[in-house]
mmCIF file with all atom_site columns, C-alpha atoms in Angstrom:
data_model
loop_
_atom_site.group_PDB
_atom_site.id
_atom_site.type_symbol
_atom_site.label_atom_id
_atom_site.label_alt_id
_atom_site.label_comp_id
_atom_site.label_asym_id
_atom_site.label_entity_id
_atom_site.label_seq_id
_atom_site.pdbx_PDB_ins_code
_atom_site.Cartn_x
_atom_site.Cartn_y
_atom_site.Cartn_z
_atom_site.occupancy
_atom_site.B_iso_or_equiv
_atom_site.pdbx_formal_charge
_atom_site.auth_seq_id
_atom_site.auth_comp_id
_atom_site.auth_asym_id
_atom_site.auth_atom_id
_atom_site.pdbx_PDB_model_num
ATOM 1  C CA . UNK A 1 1  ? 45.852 -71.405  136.609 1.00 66.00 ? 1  UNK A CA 1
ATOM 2  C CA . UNK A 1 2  ? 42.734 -71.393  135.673 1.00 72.00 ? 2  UNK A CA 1
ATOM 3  C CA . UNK A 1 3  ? 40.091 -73.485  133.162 1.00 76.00 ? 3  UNK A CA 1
ATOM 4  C CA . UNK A 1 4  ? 37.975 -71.530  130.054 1.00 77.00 ? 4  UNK A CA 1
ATOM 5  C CA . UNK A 1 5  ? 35.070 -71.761  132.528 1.00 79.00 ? 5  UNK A CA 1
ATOM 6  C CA . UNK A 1 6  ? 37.186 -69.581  135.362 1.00 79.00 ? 6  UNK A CA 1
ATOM 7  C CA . UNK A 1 7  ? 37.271 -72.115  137.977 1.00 79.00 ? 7  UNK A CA 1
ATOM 8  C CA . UNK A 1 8  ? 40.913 -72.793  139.521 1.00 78.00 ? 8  UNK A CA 1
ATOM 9  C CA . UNK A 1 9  ? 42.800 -75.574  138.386 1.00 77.00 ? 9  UNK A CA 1
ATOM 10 C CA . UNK A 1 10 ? 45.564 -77.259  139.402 1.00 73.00 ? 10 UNK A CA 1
ATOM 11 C CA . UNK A 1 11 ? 48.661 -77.891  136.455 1.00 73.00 ? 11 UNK A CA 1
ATOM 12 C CA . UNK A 1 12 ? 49.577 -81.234  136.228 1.00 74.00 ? 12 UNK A CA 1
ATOM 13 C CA . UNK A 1 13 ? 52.688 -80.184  134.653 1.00 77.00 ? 13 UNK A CA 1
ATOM 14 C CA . UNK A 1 14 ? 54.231 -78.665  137.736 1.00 74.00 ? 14 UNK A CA 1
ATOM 15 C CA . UNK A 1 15 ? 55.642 -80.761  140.500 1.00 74.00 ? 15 UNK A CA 1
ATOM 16 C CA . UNK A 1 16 ? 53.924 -81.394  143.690 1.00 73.00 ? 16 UNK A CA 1
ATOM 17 C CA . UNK A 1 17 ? 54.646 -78.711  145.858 1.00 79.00 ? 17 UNK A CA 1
ATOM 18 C CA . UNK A 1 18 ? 54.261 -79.885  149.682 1.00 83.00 ? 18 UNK A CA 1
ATOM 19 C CA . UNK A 1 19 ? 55.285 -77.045  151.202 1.00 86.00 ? 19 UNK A CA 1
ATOM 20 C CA . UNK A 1 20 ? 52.641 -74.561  149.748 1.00 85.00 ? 20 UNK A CA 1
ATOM 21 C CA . UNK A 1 21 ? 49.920 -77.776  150.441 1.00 84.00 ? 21 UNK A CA 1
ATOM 22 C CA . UNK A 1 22 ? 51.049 -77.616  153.780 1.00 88.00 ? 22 UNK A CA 1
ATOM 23 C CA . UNK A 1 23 ? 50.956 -74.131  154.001 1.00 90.00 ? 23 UNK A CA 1
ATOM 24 C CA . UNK A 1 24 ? 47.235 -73.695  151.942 1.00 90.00 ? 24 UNK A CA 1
ATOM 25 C CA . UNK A 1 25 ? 45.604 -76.502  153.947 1.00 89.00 ? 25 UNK A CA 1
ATOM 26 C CA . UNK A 1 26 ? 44.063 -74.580  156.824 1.00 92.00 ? 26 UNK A CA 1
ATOM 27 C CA . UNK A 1 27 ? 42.876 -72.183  154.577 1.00 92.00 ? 27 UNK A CA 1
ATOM 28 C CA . UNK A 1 28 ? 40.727 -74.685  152.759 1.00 91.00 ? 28 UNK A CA 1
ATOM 29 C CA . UNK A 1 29 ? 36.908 -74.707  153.648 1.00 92.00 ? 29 UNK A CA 1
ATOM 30 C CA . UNK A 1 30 ? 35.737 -78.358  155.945 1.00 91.00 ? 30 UNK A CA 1
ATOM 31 C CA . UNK A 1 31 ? 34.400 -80.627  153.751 1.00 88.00 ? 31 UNK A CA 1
ATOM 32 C CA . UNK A 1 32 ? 30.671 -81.011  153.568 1.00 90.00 ? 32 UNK A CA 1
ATOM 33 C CA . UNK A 1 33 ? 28.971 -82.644  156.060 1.00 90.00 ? 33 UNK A CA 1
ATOM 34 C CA . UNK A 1 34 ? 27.630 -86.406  154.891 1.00 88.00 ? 34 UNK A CA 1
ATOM 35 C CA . UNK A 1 35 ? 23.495 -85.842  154.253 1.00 91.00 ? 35 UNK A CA 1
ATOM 36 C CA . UNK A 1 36 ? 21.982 -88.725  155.816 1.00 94.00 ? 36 UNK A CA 1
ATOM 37 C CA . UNK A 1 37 ? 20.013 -90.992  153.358 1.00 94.00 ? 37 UNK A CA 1
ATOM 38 C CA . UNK A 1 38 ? 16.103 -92.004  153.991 1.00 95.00 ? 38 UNK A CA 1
ATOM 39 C CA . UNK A 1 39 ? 15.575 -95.228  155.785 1.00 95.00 ? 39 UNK A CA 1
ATOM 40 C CA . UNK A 1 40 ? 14.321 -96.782  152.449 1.00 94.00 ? 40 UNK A CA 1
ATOM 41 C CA . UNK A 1 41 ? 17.166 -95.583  150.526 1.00 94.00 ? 41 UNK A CA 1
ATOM 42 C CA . UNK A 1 42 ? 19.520 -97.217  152.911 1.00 95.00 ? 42 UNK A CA 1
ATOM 43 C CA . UNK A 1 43 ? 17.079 -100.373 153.302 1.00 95.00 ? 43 UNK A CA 1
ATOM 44 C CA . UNK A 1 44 ? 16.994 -100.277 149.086 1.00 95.00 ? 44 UNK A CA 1
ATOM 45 C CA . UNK A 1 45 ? 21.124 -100.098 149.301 1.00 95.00 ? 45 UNK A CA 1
ATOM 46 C CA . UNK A 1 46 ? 21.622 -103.204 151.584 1.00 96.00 ? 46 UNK A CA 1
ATOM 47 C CA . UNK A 1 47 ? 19.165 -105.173 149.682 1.00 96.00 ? 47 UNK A CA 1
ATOM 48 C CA . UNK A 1 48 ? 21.151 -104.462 146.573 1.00 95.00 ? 48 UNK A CA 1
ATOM 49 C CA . UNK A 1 49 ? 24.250 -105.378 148.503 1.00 96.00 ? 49 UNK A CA 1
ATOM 50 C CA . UNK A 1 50 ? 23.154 -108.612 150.378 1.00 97.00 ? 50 UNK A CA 1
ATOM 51 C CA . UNK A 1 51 ? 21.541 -109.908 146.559 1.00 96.00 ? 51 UNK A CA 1
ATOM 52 C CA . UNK A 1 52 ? 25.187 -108.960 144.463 1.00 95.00 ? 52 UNK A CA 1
ATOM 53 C CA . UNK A 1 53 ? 26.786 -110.787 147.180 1.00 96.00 ? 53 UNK A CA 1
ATOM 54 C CA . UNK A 1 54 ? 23.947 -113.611 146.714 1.00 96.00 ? 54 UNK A CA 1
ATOM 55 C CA . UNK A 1 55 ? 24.450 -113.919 143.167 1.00 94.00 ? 55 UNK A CA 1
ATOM 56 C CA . UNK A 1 56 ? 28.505 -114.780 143.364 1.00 94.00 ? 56 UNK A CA 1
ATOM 57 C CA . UNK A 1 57 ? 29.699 -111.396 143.935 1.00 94.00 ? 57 UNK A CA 1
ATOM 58 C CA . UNK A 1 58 ? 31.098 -112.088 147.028 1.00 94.00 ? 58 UNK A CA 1
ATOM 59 C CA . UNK A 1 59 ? 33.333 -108.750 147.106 1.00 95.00 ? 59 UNK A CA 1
ATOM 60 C CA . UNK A 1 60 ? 30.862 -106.416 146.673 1.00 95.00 ? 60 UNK A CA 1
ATOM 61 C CA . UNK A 1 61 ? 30.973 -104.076 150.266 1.00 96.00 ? 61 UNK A CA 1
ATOM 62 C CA . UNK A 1 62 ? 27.610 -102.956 152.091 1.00 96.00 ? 62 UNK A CA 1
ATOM 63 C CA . UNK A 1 63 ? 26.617 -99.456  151.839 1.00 96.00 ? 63 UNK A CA 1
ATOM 64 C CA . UNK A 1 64 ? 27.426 -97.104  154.174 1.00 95.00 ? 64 UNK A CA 1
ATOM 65 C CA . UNK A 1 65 ? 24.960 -96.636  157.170 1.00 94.00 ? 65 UNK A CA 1
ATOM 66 C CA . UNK A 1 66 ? 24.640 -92.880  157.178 1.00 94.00 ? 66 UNK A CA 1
ATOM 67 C CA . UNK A 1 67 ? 24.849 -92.170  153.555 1.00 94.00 ? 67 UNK A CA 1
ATOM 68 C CA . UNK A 1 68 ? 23.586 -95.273  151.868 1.00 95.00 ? 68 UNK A CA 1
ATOM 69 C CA . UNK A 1 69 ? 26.843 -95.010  148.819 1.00 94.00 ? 69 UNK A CA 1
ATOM 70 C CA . UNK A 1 70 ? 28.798 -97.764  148.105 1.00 93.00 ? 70 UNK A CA 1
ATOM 71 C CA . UNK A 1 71 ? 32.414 -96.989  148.620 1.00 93.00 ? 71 UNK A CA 1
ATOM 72 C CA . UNK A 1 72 ? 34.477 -97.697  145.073 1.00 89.00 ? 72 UNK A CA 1
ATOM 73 C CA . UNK A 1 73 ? 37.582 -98.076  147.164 1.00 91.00 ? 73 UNK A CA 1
ATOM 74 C CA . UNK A 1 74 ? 36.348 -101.535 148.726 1.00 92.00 ? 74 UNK A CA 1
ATOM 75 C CA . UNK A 1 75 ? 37.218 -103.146 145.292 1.00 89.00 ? 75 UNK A CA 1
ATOM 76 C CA . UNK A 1 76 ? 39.543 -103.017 143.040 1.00 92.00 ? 76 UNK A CA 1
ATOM 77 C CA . UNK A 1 77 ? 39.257 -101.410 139.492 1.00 91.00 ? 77 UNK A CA 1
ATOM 78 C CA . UNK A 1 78 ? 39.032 -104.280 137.825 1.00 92.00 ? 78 UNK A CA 1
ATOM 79 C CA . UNK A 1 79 ? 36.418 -106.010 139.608 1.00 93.00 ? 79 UNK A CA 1
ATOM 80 C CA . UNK A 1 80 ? 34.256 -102.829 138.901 1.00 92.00 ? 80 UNK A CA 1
ATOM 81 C CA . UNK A 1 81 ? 34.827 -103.181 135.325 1.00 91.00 ? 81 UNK A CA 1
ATOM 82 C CA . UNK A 1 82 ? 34.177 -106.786 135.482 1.00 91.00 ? 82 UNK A CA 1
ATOM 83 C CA . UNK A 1 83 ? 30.758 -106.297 137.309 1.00 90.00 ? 83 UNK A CA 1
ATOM 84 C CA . UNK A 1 84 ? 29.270 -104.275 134.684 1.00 85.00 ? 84 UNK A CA 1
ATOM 85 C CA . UNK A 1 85 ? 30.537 -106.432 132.110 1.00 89.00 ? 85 UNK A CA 1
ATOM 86 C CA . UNK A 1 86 ? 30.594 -109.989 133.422 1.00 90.00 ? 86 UNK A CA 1
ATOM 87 C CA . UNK A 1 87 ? 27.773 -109.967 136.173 1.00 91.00 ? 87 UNK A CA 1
ATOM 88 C CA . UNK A 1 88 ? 25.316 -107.973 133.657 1.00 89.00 ? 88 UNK A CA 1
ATOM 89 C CA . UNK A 1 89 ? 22.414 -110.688 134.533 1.00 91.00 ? 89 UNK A CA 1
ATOM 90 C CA . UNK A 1 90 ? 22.894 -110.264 138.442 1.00 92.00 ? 90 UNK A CA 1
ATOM 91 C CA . UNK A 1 91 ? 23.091 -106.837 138.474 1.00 90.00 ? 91 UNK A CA 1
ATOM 92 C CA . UNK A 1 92 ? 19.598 -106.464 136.340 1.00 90.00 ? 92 UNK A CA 1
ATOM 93 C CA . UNK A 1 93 ? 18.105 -108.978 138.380 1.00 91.00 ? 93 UNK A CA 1
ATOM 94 C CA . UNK A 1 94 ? 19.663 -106.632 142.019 1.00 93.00 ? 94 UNK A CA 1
ATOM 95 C CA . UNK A 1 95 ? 18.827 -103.266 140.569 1.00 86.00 ? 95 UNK A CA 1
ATOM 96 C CA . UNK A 1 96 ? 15.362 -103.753 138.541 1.00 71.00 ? 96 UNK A CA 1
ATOM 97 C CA . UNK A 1 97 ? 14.993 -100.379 138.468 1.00 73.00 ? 97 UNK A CA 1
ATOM 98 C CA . UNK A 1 98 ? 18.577 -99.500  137.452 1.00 57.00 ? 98 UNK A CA 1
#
């Protein structure tokens, strides 16, 4: 299946298949190596995280040392909701530039 762009899709309104996932998975490319963020990206990242964290956001997880990206899965969806909406102040105060 395929979308109106030609790029393969999966259909959601087929069951899972695991034997042809089993079967497919070697065939499917590694994935992309991580690309290594500058030391002031990373250094801009912590500071970000240690002031959330500062301001009451005591969940909020550090960046990740190679990449500098803040992993979504470290909270739960409704604390990311809730940070845009309810921490609004400490996140403009954390991210001027953002």
């Amino acid at each position: 299946m395929y979308t109106d762009y030609g790029a393969p899709r999966e259909d959601k309104s087929k069951p899972w298949n695991e034997e042809a996932h089993r079967t497919c998975a070697p065939m499917l490319p590694p994935p992309p190596k991580p690309q290594p963020a500058e030391p002031a990206q990373l250094a801009a990242a912590q500071k970000e995280s240690a002031c959330l964290r500062a301001e009451g956001i005591s969940w909020y997880p550090d960046p990740d040392p190679v990449t500098a990206q803040i992993d979504d899965r470290k909270g739960t969806p409704e604390q990311w909701s809730s940070l845009k909406r309810d921490h609004l102040d400490a996140l403009k105060k954390c991210r001027p530039d953002g």
